[in-house]
Structure formats: C-alpha cells, structure tokens
XYZ file of N, CA and C in Angstrom:
864
model
N -100.905 292.834 37.339
C -100.786 294.166 37.941
C -99.390 294.742 37.708
N -98.335 293.914 37.976
C -96.970 294.388 37.802
C -96.697 294.747 36.348
N -97.143 293.879 35.424
C -96.909 294.139 34.009
C -97.617 295.413 33.572
N -98.832 295.622 34.079
C -99.587 296.821 33.708
C -98.874 298.082 34.172
N -98.306 298.030 35.387
C -97.612 299.200 35.915
C -96.361 299.507 35.109
N -95.623 298.457 34.710
C -94.424 298.666 33.903
C -94.789 299.312 32.577
N -95.851 298.814 31.927
C -96.296 299.393 30.662
C -96.677 300.845 30.845
N -97.386 301.142 31.959
C -97.775 302.522 32.243
C -96.563 303.425 32.369
N -95.544 302.946 33.097
C -94.331 303.743 33.287
C -93.593 303.965 31.987
N -93.568 302.950 31.125
C -92.907 303.091 29.834
C -93.578 304.150 28.983
N -94.904 304.186 29.042
C -95.659 305.182 28.274
C -95.433 306.576 28.839
N -95.325 306.646 30.168
C -95.209 307.943 30.840
C -93.828 308.566 30.720
N -92.791 307.753 30.579
C -91.415 308.242 30.633
C -91.112 309.438 29.749
N -91.555 309.464 28.471
C -91.187 310.591 27.614
C -91.711 311.934 28.089
N -92.725 311.914 28.985
C -93.352 313.161 29.406
C -92.835 313.651 30.755
N -91.884 312.896 31.344
C -91.362 313.267 32.651
C -90.047 314.025 32.505
N -89.833 315.001 33.341
C -88.606 315.786 33.297
C -87.933 315.737 34.662
N -86.660 315.340 34.673
C -85.913 315.242 35.911
C -85.165 316.542 36.181
N -85.213 316.991 37.426
C -84.431 318.143 37.845
C -83.794 317.809 39.183
N -82.535 318.206 39.357
C -81.827 317.890 40.591
C -82.410 318.652 41.770
N -82.480 317.976 42.897
C -82.895 318.593 44.145
C -81.804 318.316 45.159
N -81.361 319.338 45.865
C -80.296 319.142 46.839
C -80.748 318.131 47.884
N -79.862 317.205 48.203
C -80.186 316.246 49.241
C -80.359 314.849 48.714
N -81.603 314.340 48.743
C -81.767 312.915 48.535
C -82.830 312.540 47.509
N -83.168 313.423 46.579
C -84.199 313.025 45.622
C -84.031 313.753 44.309
N -84.739 313.275 43.315
C -84.807 313.959 42.032
C -86.246 314.393 41.819
N -86.416 315.618 41.399
C -87.745 316.169 41.189
C -88.204 315.901 39.772
N -89.377 315.335 39.617
C -90.007 315.177 38.327
C -91.214 316.101 38.340
N -91.427 316.824 37.244
C -92.516 317.791 37.200
C -93.811 317.149 37.689
N -94.361 317.660 38.799
C -95.601 317.130 39.336
C -95.424 315.889 40.184
N -94.190 315.416 40.389
C -93.964 314.177 41.127
C -92.565 314.200 41.694
N -92.395 313.707 42.899
C -91.073 313.635 43.519
C -90.665 312.173 43.616
N -89.563 311.838 43.007
C -89.119 310.452 42.980
C -88.488 310.092 44.308
N -89.068 309.157 45.037
C -88.567 308.851 46.378
C -87.296 308.017 46.355
N -86.502 308.211 47.393
C -85.390 307.318 47.631
C -84.161 307.518 46.776
N -84.087 308.594 45.990
C -82.921 308.831 45.151
C -81.987 309.814 45.860
N -80.804 309.352 46.229
C -79.807 310.213 46.836
C -78.929 310.813 45.732
N -78.701 312.111 45.800
C -77.847 312.796 44.828
C -76.536 313.156 45.538
N -75.463 312.479 45.120
C -74.180 312.604 45.801
C -73.166 313.306 44.901
N -72.690 314.497 45.255
C -71.614 315.126 44.469
C -70.338 314.302 44.588
N -69.632 314.139 43.485
C -68.374 313.395 43.499
C -67.428 314.011 42.480
N -66.157 314.083 42.835
C -65.174 314.710 41.952
C -64.226 313.658 41.406
N -63.892 313.799 40.132
C -62.829 313.000 39.532
C -61.519 313.556 40.081
N -60.866 312.786 40.942
C -59.691 313.309 41.629
C -58.519 313.566 40.686
N -58.523 312.932 39.522
C -57.430 313.131 38.574
C -57.651 314.377 37.719
N -58.868 314.549 37.183
C -59.140 315.672 36.285
C -59.738 316.874 37.005
N -60.209 316.670 38.244
C -60.867 317.707 39.043
C -62.244 318.080 38.498
N -62.810 317.240 37.631
C -64.153 317.485 37.105
C -65.204 317.036 38.108
N -66.331 317.753 38.109
C -67.388 317.481 39.074
C -68.505 316.660 38.424
N -68.927 315.613 39.112
C -70.032 314.758 38.665
C -71.010 314.573 39.816
N -72.055 313.809 39.583
C -72.983 313.409 40.629
C -73.268 311.923 40.496
N -73.554 311.288 41.636
C -74.048 309.920 41.649
C -75.515 309.941 42.057
N -76.345 309.221 41.319
C -77.736 309.034 41.692
C -77.841 307.636 42.288
N -78.090 307.575 43.577
C -78.046 306.306 44.295
C -79.440 305.951 44.801
N -79.857 304.727 44.520
C -81.106 304.218 45.082
C -80.827 302.905 45.794
N -81.204 302.859 47.070
C -80.994 301.672 47.887
C -82.258 300.812 47.894
N -82.122 299.521 48.123
C -83.305 298.653 48.239
C -84.167 299.078 49.427
N -85.447 298.776 49.356
C -86.360 299.167 50.431
C -85.974 298.546 51.769
N -85.382 297.355 51.724
C -85.053 296.662 52.966
C -83.628 296.925 53.437
N -82.954 297.901 52.819
C -81.544 298.141 53.120
C -81.327 298.474 54.595
N -82.112 299.379 55.157
C -81.917 299.817 56.543
C -82.220 298.700 57.530
N -83.144 297.816 57.176
C -83.540 296.742 58.086
C -82.503 295.627 58.136
N -81.924 295.293 56.986
C -80.981 294.177 56.898
C -79.551 294.685 57.045
N -79.172 294.989 58.260
C -77.902 295.669 58.515
C -76.672 294.803 58.230
N -76.845 293.506 58.139
C -75.719 292.621 57.876
C -75.667 292.150 56.425
N -76.623 292.570 55.634
C -76.713 292.093 54.254
C -75.912 292.984 53.312
N -75.208 292.352 52.368
C -74.500 293.081 51.318
C -75.250 292.900 50.005
N -75.146 293.908 49.129
C -75.971 293.937 47.930
C -75.122 294.075 46.660
N -75.570 293.453 45.575
C -74.945 293.729 44.274
C -75.290 295.144 43.850
N -74.480 295.708 42.967
C -74.692 297.088 42.502
C -74.779 297.109 40.981
N -75.760 297.844 40.464
C -75.824 298.148 39.033
C -75.351 299.587 38.855
N -74.214 299.760 38.192
C -73.700 301.081 37.839
C -74.154 301.393 36.414
N -74.553 302.629 36.166
C -74.981 302.977 34.813
C -74.602 304.411 34.488
N -74.257 304.626 33.240
C -73.944 305.959 32.741
C -75.223 306.608 32.218
N -75.138 307.890 31.794
C -76.331 308.639 31.359
C -77.416 308.536 32.438
N -77.027 308.861 33.654
C -77.840 308.567 34.832
C -79.285 309.045 34.735
N -79.509 310.315 34.353
C -80.874 310.837 34.379
C -81.747 310.228 33.288
N -81.144 309.662 32.256
C -81.936 309.017 31.211
C -82.452 307.645 31.639
N -81.782 307.012 32.599
C -82.105 305.618 32.918
C -82.627 305.383 34.331
N -82.484 306.346 35.235
C -82.792 306.096 36.637
C -84.252 305.705 36.857
N -85.184 306.352 36.165
C -86.599 306.049 36.399
C -86.940 304.618 36.010
N -86.556 304.255 34.802
C -86.911 302.940 34.296
C -86.207 301.830 35.079
N -84.924 301.986 35.340
C -84.202 300.965 36.092
C -84.746 300.834 37.513
N -85.159 301.942 38.086
C -85.753 301.900 39.418
C -87.031 301.063 39.410
N -87.875 301.277 38.412
C -89.127 300.534 38.315
C -88.882 299.053 38.029
N -87.978 298.789 37.080
C -87.724 297.401 36.686
C -87.134 296.603 37.842
N -86.138 297.161 38.516
C -85.518 296.413 39.606
C -86.480 296.230 40.771
N -87.403 297.147 40.970
C -88.392 296.982 42.038
C -89.183 295.699 41.842
N -89.509 295.382 40.593
C -90.309 294.199 40.307
C -89.476 292.948 40.026
N -88.276 293.117 39.479
C -87.511 291.956 39.018
C -86.274 291.642 39.850
N -85.772 292.625 40.580
C -84.512 292.427 41.293
C -84.441 293.420 42.448
N -85.252 293.177 43.455
C -85.411 294.141 44.545
C -84.117 294.387 45.322
N -83.344 293.323 45.534
C -82.161 293.429 46.382
C -80.939 293.850 45.580
N -80.964 295.085 45.101
C -79.845 295.619 44.331
C -79.747 297.113 44.592
N -78.528 297.626 44.588
C -78.290 299.067 44.710
C -78.074 299.625 43.310
N -78.733 300.734 43.000
C -78.544 301.420 41.720
C -77.623 302.621 41.922
N -76.628 302.755 41.045
C -75.716 303.905 41.102
C -75.562 304.467 39.695
N -76.184 305.610 39.457
C -76.063 306.270 38.165
C -74.970 307.324 38.207
N -74.126 307.341 37.170
C -73.046 308.328 37.075
C -73.490 309.418 36.110
N -73.516 310.645 36.576
C -74.024 311.770 35.784
C -73.024 312.199 34.720
N -73.444 313.132 33.889
C -72.525 313.834 33.007
C -71.777 314.873 33.847
N -70.698 315.397 33.302
C -69.939 316.410 34.038
C -70.839 317.596 34.353
N -70.782 318.055 35.594
C -71.660 319.133 36.041
C -71.043 320.513 35.828
N -69.720 320.637 36.001
C -69.069 321.949 35.924
C -68.442 322.171 34.546
N -69.239 321.989 33.518
C -68.756 322.168 32.154
C -69.222 323.536 31.656
N -68.579 324.054 30.624
C -68.895 325.399 30.162
C -70.355 325.600 29.795
N -70.941 326.694 30.276
C -72.358 326.979 30.022
C -72.637 327.159 28.528
N -71.713 327.764 27.815
C -71.922 327.976 26.376
C -72.025 326.642 25.642
N -71.185 325.693 26.031
C -71.208 324.380 25.388
C -72.487 323.626 25.739
N -72.938 323.770 26.970
C -74.184 323.125 27.384
C -75.361 323.719 26.613
N -75.390 325.036 26.462
C -76.478 325.687 25.723
C -76.491 325.253 24.259
N -75.309 325.059 23.712
C -75.191 324.694 22.303
C -75.483 323.216 22.059
N -74.994 322.338 22.949
C -75.058 320.897 22.700
C -75.961 320.132 23.664
N -76.247 320.704 24.830
C -77.060 320.008 25.819
C -76.244 319.581 27.021
N -76.934 319.256 28.112
C -76.278 318.883 29.362
C -75.473 317.599 29.245
N -75.758 316.823 28.202
C -75.103 315.528 28.032
C -73.794 315.618 27.251
N -73.304 316.788 26.939
C -72.182 316.952 26.016
C -70.914 316.216 26.469
N -70.708 316.062 27.771
C -69.480 315.410 28.235
C -69.432 313.928 27.887
N -70.567 313.330 27.548
C -70.563 311.904 27.192
C -69.761 311.663 25.917
N -69.686 312.644 25.010
C -68.900 312.474 23.788
C -67.427 312.271 24.117
N -66.965 312.953 25.143
C -65.579 312.844 25.589
C -65.378 311.591 26.441
N -66.254 311.400 27.408
C -66.042 310.373 28.429
C -66.293 308.948 27.947
N -67.183 308.774 26.975
C -67.540 307.420 26.563
C -66.806 306.968 25.307
N -66.075 307.846 24.654
C -65.387 307.501 23.405
C -63.922 307.194 23.679
N -63.351 306.329 22.839
C -61.974 305.891 23.062
C -61.016 306.385 21.982
N -61.543 307.071 20.963
C -60.712 307.487 19.842
C -60.924 308.971 19.560
N -59.815 309.664 19.287
C -59.899 311.087 18.956
C -60.451 311.270 17.545
N -61.077 312.420 17.318
C -61.597 312.743 15.989
C -60.461 313.233 15.096
N -60.547 312.880 13.814
C -59.549 313.361 12.845
C -59.810 314.809 12.449
N -61.000 315.314 12.818
C -61.366 316.701 12.554
C -60.874 317.558 13.721
N -59.881 318.363 13.470
C -59.240 319.131 14.540
C -60.222 320.049 15.276
N -61.140 320.655 14.518
C -62.112 321.565 15.138
C -63.052 320.809 16.067
N -63.559 319.667 15.603
C -64.457 318.849 16.440
C -63.713 318.294 17.650
N -62.478 317.901 17.444
C -61.694 317.363 18.557
C -61.470 318.415 19.635
N -61.156 319.629 19.205
C -60.937 320.708 20.167
C -62.212 321.023 20.946
N -63.355 320.885 20.285
C -64.633 321.219 20.905
C -65.105 320.137 21.866
N -65.019 318.869 21.445
C -65.613 317.781 22.223
C -64.596 316.959 23.015
N -63.326 317.056 22.680
C -62.268 316.314 23.381
C -62.521 314.808 23.383
N -62.872 314.265 22.226
C -63.153 312.835 22.104
C -61.985 311.990 22.618
N -62.311 310.754 23.000
C -61.264 309.764 23.246
C -60.754 309.641 24.656
N -61.559 310.026 25.657
C -61.074 309.973 27.032
C -61.760 308.887 27.861
N -62.186 307.815 27.198
C -62.833 306.711 27.918
C -61.918 306.123 28.987
N -60.629 306.064 28.698
C -59.698 305.494 29.687
C -59.684 306.331 30.964
N -59.757 307.653 30.821
C -59.793 308.533 31.996
C -61.088 308.357 32.772
N -62.195 308.229 32.040
C -63.489 308.092 32.710
C -63.588 306.745 33.423
N -63.044 305.711 32.800
C -63.046 304.404 33.453
C -62.183 304.439 34.714
N -61.072 305.141 34.657
C -60.224 305.281 35.843
C -60.975 306.015 36.957
N -61.749 307.040 36.591
C -62.570 307.773 37.566
C -63.570 306.827 38.235
N -64.221 305.998 37.444
C -65.198 305.066 38.000
C -64.512 304.028 38.889
N -63.410 303.479 38.412
C -62.702 302.453 39.188
C -62.096 303.019 40.478
N -61.523 304.200 40.397
C -60.774 304.736 41.542
C -61.619 305.574 42.490
N -62.542 306.359 41.945
C -63.315 307.278 42.784
C -64.728 306.780 43.083
N -65.437 306.375 42.026
C -66.830 305.949 42.218
C -66.896 304.666 43.032
N -66.136 303.642 42.635
C -66.144 302.387 43.389
C -65.743 302.617 44.837
N -64.716 303.428 45.033
C -64.245 303.681 46.398
C -65.335 304.319 47.246
N -66.025 305.319 46.680
C -67.078 305.982 47.454
C -68.211 305.009 47.774
N -68.689 304.317 46.754
C -69.841 303.437 46.941
C -69.512 302.297 47.896
N -68.353 301.686 47.722
C -68.018 300.515 48.528
C -67.557 300.870 49.931
N -67.255 302.146 50.166
C -66.939 302.619 51.514
C -68.199 302.997 52.276
N -69.177 303.532 51.553
C -70.360 304.094 52.222
C -71.594 303.197 52.205
N -71.571 302.143 51.408
C -72.716 301.240 51.342
C -72.249 299.794 51.460
N -73.155 298.935 51.870
C -72.838 297.511 51.998
C -73.016 296.851 50.627
N -71.922 296.576 49.961
C -71.985 296.073 48.597
C -71.216 294.765 48.446
N -71.420 294.127 47.293
C -70.653 292.947 46.900
C -69.706 293.381 45.768
N -68.475 293.723 46.088
C -67.545 294.228 45.059
C -67.309 293.246 43.918
N -67.499 291.947 44.173
C -67.290 290.961 43.121
C -68.561 290.707 42.300
N -69.591 291.529 42.531
C -70.853 291.360 41.808
C -71.341 292.710 41.284
N -70.421 293.462 40.680
C -70.791 294.742 40.073
C -71.348 294.497 38.669
N -72.335 295.310 38.302
C -72.899 295.269 36.948
C -72.762 296.630 36.299
N -72.444 296.640 35.013
C -72.456 297.876 34.238
C -73.625 297.829 33.260
N -74.378 298.939 33.194
C -75.485 299.091 32.248
C -75.225 300.333 31.414
N -75.260 300.180 30.086
C -75.074 301.336 29.211
C -75.786 301.143 27.893
N -76.243 302.248 27.327
C -76.970 302.197 26.058
C -76.329 303.164 25.063
N -76.237 302.755 23.796
C -75.694 303.564 22.716
C -74.222 303.907 23.019
N -73.871 305.172 23.170
C -72.494 305.493 23.529
C -72.142 304.937 24.903
N -73.139 304.854 25.770
C -72.917 304.211 27.067
C -72.597 302.739 26.897
N -73.219 302.098 25.890
C -72.905 300.712 25.580
C -71.504 300.569 25.022
N -71.091 301.540 24.207
C -69.723 301.561 23.688
C -68.726 301.639 24.836
N -68.992 302.500 25.796
C -68.103 302.632 26.948
C -68.010 301.314 27.711
N -69.142 300.625 27.834
C -69.131 299.330 28.507
C -68.300 298.311 27.753
N -68.396 298.320 26.409
C -67.593 297.405 25.592
C -66.106 297.724 25.755
N -65.790 299.009 25.851
C -64.401 299.429 26.067
C -63.896 298.890 27.407
N -64.692 299.028 28.453
C -64.287 298.524 29.766
C -64.105 297.013 29.728
N -65.003 296.313 29.055
C -64.934 294.857 28.962
C -63.643 294.398 28.292
N -63.255 295.053 27.209
C -62.085 294.628 26.451
C -60.764 295.074 27.072
N -60.784 296.180 27.790
C -59.523 296.709 28.321
C -59.295 296.361 29.793
N -60.354 296.409 30.603
C -60.244 296.071 32.022
C -61.505 295.319 32.457
N -61.645 294.079 32.000
C -62.884 293.330 32.243
C -63.204 293.108 33.709
N -62.195 293.175 34.583
C -62.470 292.968 36.001
C -63.159 294.167 36.651
N -63.407 295.228 35.879
C -64.145 296.375 36.419
C -65.529 295.953 36.895
N -66.167 295.067 36.121
C -67.515 294.603 36.441
C -67.596 293.101 36.214
N -68.524 292.472 36.903
C -68.802 291.048 36.684
C -69.790 290.868 35.544
N -70.750 291.803 35.440
C -71.816 291.715 34.443
C -71.846 292.983 33.603
N -72.032 292.807 32.304
C -72.088 293.931 31.365
C -73.403 293.858 30.584
N -74.233 294.899 30.725
C -75.500 294.990 29.985
C -75.336 296.101 28.955
N -75.215 295.720 27.675
C -74.855 296.664 26.617
C -75.983 296.740 25.599
N -76.678 297.864 25.569
C -77.775 298.062 24.631
C -77.342 298.878 23.434
N -77.512 298.329 22.231
C -77.180 299.013 20.978
C -75.860 299.786 21.081
N -74.780 299.125 21.502
C -73.502 299.834 21.646
C -73.026 300.402 20.315
N -72.542 301.627 20.346
C -72.127 302.337 19.130
C -70.749 301.868 18.677
N -70.702 300.651 18.158
C -69.437 300.006 17.808
C -69.051 300.268 16.359
N -69.088 301.528 15.950
C -68.779 301.868 14.561
C -67.298 301.662 14.255
N -66.460 301.706 15.269
C -65.010 301.568 15.069
C -64.498 300.350 15.841
N -65.112 299.204 15.563
C -64.815 298.002 16.326
C -63.358 297.573 16.190
N -62.802 297.677 14.973
C -61.417 297.240 14.784
C -60.460 298.080 15.631
N -60.749 299.384 15.737
C -59.919 300.253 16.573
C -60.082 299.901 18.044
N -61.299 299.543 18.426
C -61.540 299.147 19.807
C -60.847 297.824 20.106
N -60.921 296.894 19.161
C -60.276 295.593 19.345
C -58.779 295.746 19.575
N -58.175 296.722 18.903
C -56.731 296.929 19.038
C -56.342 297.390 20.435
N -57.317 297.921 21.199
C -57.043 298.395 22.550
C -57.243 297.306 23.600
N -57.753 296.137 23.173
C -58.007 295.052 24.112
C -56.716 294.603 24.790
N -56.810 294.245 26.032
C -55.658 293.775 26.795
C -55.356 292.334 26.394
N -54.269 292.134 25.670
C -53.910 290.806 25.165
C -53.536 289.848 26.287
N -53.227 290.367 27.446
C -52.821 289.519 28.566
C -54.007 288.891 29.292
N -55.200 289.364 28.975
C -56.391 288.838 29.635
C -56.867 287.603 28.880
N -56.740 286.453 29.491
C -57.189 285.202 28.875
C -58.590 284.818 29.320
N -58.895 285.129 30.572
C -60.205 284.805 31.133
C -60.894 286.080 31.600
N -61.981 286.422 30.926
C -62.689 287.657 31.264
C -63.516 287.534 32.539
N -63.971 286.304 32.849
C -64.794 286.095 34.043
C -65.956 287.086 34.085
N -66.684 287.164 32.983
C -67.761 288.152 32.871
C -68.993 287.549 32.223
N -70.136 288.120 32.577
C -71.410 287.802 31.933
C -71.810 289.005 31.093
N -72.070 288.792 29.807
C -72.297 289.909 28.886
C -73.640 289.740 28.169
N -74.489 290.746 28.320
C -75.761 290.837 27.596
C -75.603 291.938 26.556
N -75.860 291.630 25.291
C -75.757 292.650 24.246
C -76.996 292.569 23.361
N -77.564 293.716 23.035
C -78.789 293.734 22.239
C -78.759 294.870 21.229
N -79.659 294.777 20.264
C -79.898 295.860 19.308
C -81.296 295.689 18.735
N -81.825 296.763 18.152
C -83.148 296.702 17.542
C -83.071 296.080 16.159
N -84.082 295.325 15.789
C -84.079 294.648 14.485
C -84.065 295.634 13.321
N -84.442 296.893 13.565
C -84.460 297.905 12.509
C -83.157 298.704 12.439
N -82.201 298.384 13.283
C -80.914 299.093 13.269
C -80.010 298.479 12.197
N -80.354 298.700 10.953
C -79.670 298.020 9.856
C -78.209 298.408 9.711
N -77.875 299.657 9.981
C -76.487 300.100 9.822
C -75.605 299.682 10.989
N -76.153 299.711 12.186
C -75.366 299.376 13.369
C -75.269 297.866 13.579
N -76.279 297.148 13.168
C -76.355 295.705 13.431
C -75.095 294.933 13.038
N -74.521 295.124 11.832
C -73.324 294.338 11.469
C -72.152 294.539 12.425
N -72.001 295.745 12.944
C -70.903 296.034 13.857
C -71.103 295.314 15.196
N -72.353 295.286 15.660
C -72.637 294.585 16.919
C -72.477 293.084 16.740
N -72.918 292.558 15.599
C -72.756 291.136 15.339
C -71.279 290.760 15.221
N -70.469 291.652 14.664
C -69.020 291.418 14.612
C -68.440 291.372 16.034
N -68.949 292.233 16.900
C -68.508 292.242 18.293
C -68.860 290.918 18.971
N -70.068 290.432 18.722
C -70.484 289.154 19.303
C -69.584 288.024 18.799
N -69.293 288.031 17.502
C -68.391 287.012 16.946
C -67.001 287.101 17.568
N -66.549 288.331 17.797
C -65.251 288.534 18.432
C -65.234 287.914 19.824
N -66.323 288.102 20.559
C -66.410 287.532 21.898
C -66.411 286.006 21.849
N -67.160 285.438 20.930
C -67.249 283.979 20.812
C -65.915 283.382 20.365
N -65.206 284.112 19.524
C -63.935 283.638 18.992
C -62.890 283.450 20.083
N -63.050 284.108 21.187
C -62.102 283.986 22.292
C -62.098 282.583 22.902
N -63.208 281.853 22.724
C -63.333 280.513 23.321
C -63.028 280.556 24.820
N -63.547 281.592 25.438
C -63.311 281.831 26.861
C -64.458 281.214 27.657
N -64.178 280.117 28.357
C -65.229 279.432 29.105
C -65.704 280.233 30.311
N -64.937 281.250 30.695
C -65.349 282.092 31.816
C -66.273 283.226 31.355
N -66.535 283.300 30.047
C -67.364 284.357 29.476
C -68.735 283.799 29.116
N -69.766 284.366 29.721
C -71.147 283.981 29.412
C -71.759 285.085 28.569
N -72.247 284.737 27.380
C -72.716 285.744 26.421
C -74.179 285.522 26.067
N -74.949 286.590 26.135
C -76.366 286.551 25.763
C -76.631 287.636 24.730
N -77.067 287.237 23.537
C -77.387 288.195 22.474
C -78.901 288.228 22.261
N -79.456 289.426 22.189
C -80.906 289.594 22.032
C -81.178 290.616 20.932
N -82.110 290.297 20.059
C -82.580 291.237 19.040
C -83.968 291.714 19.454
N -84.130 293.016 19.607
C -85.430 293.589 19.990
C -86.240 293.770 18.712
N -87.278 292.991 18.573
C -88.064 293.001 17.341
C -88.797 294.323 17.126
N -88.884 294.713 15.850
C -89.649 295.897 15.416
C -89.201 297.172 16.128
N -87.909 297.265 16.436
C -87.402 298.436 17.149
C -86.176 298.992 16.442
N -86.064 300.326 16.465
C -84.876 300.988 15.961
C -83.919 301.240 17.102
N -83.167 302.328 16.989
C -82.145 302.583 18.004
C -82.765 303.041 19.327
N -83.396 304.202 19.328
C -83.903 304.750 20.593
C -85.009 303.910 21.207
N -85.935 303.430 20.386
C -87.083 302.723 20.960
C -86.766 301.295 21.369
N -85.538 300.826 21.143
C -85.147 299.523 21.671
C -84.700 299.634 23.129
N -84.415 300.859 23.580
C -83.864 301.059 24.917
C -84.766 300.550 26.048
N -86.072 300.887 26.081
C -86.888 300.395 27.196
C -86.957 298.874 27.271
N -87.120 298.225 26.109
C -87.213 296.771 26.117
C -85.870 296.140 26.471
N -84.790 296.754 26.015
C -83.463 296.254 26.395
C -83.302 296.324 27.907
N -83.757 297.402 28.510
C -83.640 297.560 29.958
C -84.367 296.440 30.687
N -85.594 296.169 30.266
C -86.396 295.123 30.910
C -85.741 293.759 30.740
N -85.376 293.442 29.509
C -84.860 292.100 29.236
C -83.481 291.871 29.828
N -82.656 292.900 29.849
C -81.310 292.725 30.415
C -81.365 292.539 31.924
N -82.236 293.298 32.610
C -82.338 293.148 34.064
C -82.952 291.795 34.413
N -83.907 291.345 33.620
C -84.483 290.018 33.861
C -83.406 288.946 33.721
N -82.562 289.083 32.688
C -81.456 288.135 32.491
C -80.483 288.219 33.659
N -80.158 289.443 34.078
C -79.247 289.633 35.201
C -79.795 288.986 36.467
N -81.087 289.130 36.704
C -81.689 288.561 37.914
C -81.564 287.041 37.932
N -81.571 286.425 36.742
C -81.454 284.964 36.672
C -80.058 284.484 37.051
N -79.073 285.382 37.030
C -77.701 285.017 37.371
C -77.414 285.161 38.863
N -78.339 285.813 39.586
C -78.097 286.079 40.997
C -78.441 284.860 41.850
N -77.789 284.729 43.005
C -78.192 283.680 43.947
C -79.671 283.789 44.243
N -80.295 282.687 44.521
C -81.752 282.635 44.647
C -82.296 283.665 45.624
N -81.577 283.904 46.711
C -82.077 284.831 47.716
C -82.011 286.283 47.289
N -81.323 286.611 46.144
C -81.159 287.999 45.714
C -82.099 288.374 44.598
N -82.994 287.501 44.173
C -83.907 287.815 43.079
C -85.050 288.655 43.579
C-alpha cells in the first residue's frame, strides 16, 4: 500500500502547481496541502525577503518534551511535496524546513527568467567571467546565502521549534546540490548530514580551493548520487567522491549511489527516496 501511494505521488507531481497561501499551507490546484506553515523570513545582512516552508511531524503537538531532527532543503517548492510524502512513510519524526527563492526580486527579472532566478546567485560560489551575465544574475554569493541560513534560518527554527541542532540535514539537487557541497567543504559543521543529488560540480577545482584547510574532521554523513545517463556531469561528481575519500577522514561517512536509467532531472525523485531511506538508517532507532 505504501509503495503504491509513493508511486502514485511520483506520477502526479508534474501535474501539481504550488501557490502560496497566507498562513499555514500551500495551495495545490484542486488540493490543499495540509500542515505546511509558510513563514516570512528576512536575510538580516542583505535585507532580502525569503520564506520558510515548515512541516512538523504529526505527533509534534502531543510529544511536548521530544526534540526532532530537521531536514533543511533549498528550492523549497520543488521538493516539499515529495519530501513530505517520503518522510511520512520512511522518517516520520522529522521536521522539514524548505528555504524559498528570494521573494522581493525584480518583477522584470522574474518574468524573464522565472521565480527561481535567485538560485543562480545564492547557490553559486564563483562569479561569471561574462560581465553582462554577472551584472544580471550576480553569481557567486553562496557564502552570503550560507551565512543567512546559519545566522537567520537556524536561529528562527531552533528558537521556535523543538529541534536537535546537532542533527541537521541538508538536502539539495543540481545547483542545490552544488550549494550543499560548498557548505560541506567550507563550513561542514553547518549540517551533520548532506544529501546531494546530481550536484552541479562543473568547477570542482575552484570549489576545492575554497575548502577550509583547517578542518581535519568533517564529522559528517554524505550521500551523493547522479543518474547513469548523466555522462557529462558524472566525471565531476566522481572526482568529488574521490576528493572526499582522499581525505582519509574517519569522521566522514560517504554513500555514493548511481540512479540507473536516469538523466539529470528524472534522477531527482529516486534520489529523494533513496537518500531519505539512507538518512533514516542513521537515526536512533526511536526516530525512524
């Protein structure tokens, strides 16, 4: 029954459209997604406006003394439905926190590029050599976005909800996966667990140069995957895996998965399922 429902949701996802609703839910055409709180939050350094999509476990209100691990994820509206379904079946006792794209961005840029345009700036760590593109997209501000998450998002979530700060998970796909790799190499203590799907590691050597050389023990669990048909991206991800193994860091647990018969976009649903299942195996028995 559970497997059938997951398959049904995977098939249905492309036809669902999320729209923000003031208060505590997200509206899907013809369906209202229960239990999703939409929280406005500002980057106190840049003054940019974002939203958090928060989903609490069903037993949260009843277990007033219980603290919960948190899965933080970027590209919030792209992943909230699937992660909500997967964690319901595989990891019930977890809080989901999705970080939106910038909300108060120029309307002309949104019309031209889409609501997700701020991800080009926030998830990338290197500026473009093309002056026109750089002026338009402002590439290379991953450090600022990570600071926003560490200073503002963590503070809000850990002040307002019962969480386990030492059991944070990051989930990201594609450019979101790149951002997760950046956080892992530069400030690995941001999260305990990193779930990175098809990370866009086209400039791995440049990313490696930003790694904090003073960090000897990452103390992290890392899941990284890609689709077997991602022929161009695959070598870069495999180089990243080799880089991680080369550290000989006994505090680093690494899981590499190849999603068979999948390209870039269509590897995302299976990566979500398999990464959360792997994550659930790392939790104390009572949290599965």
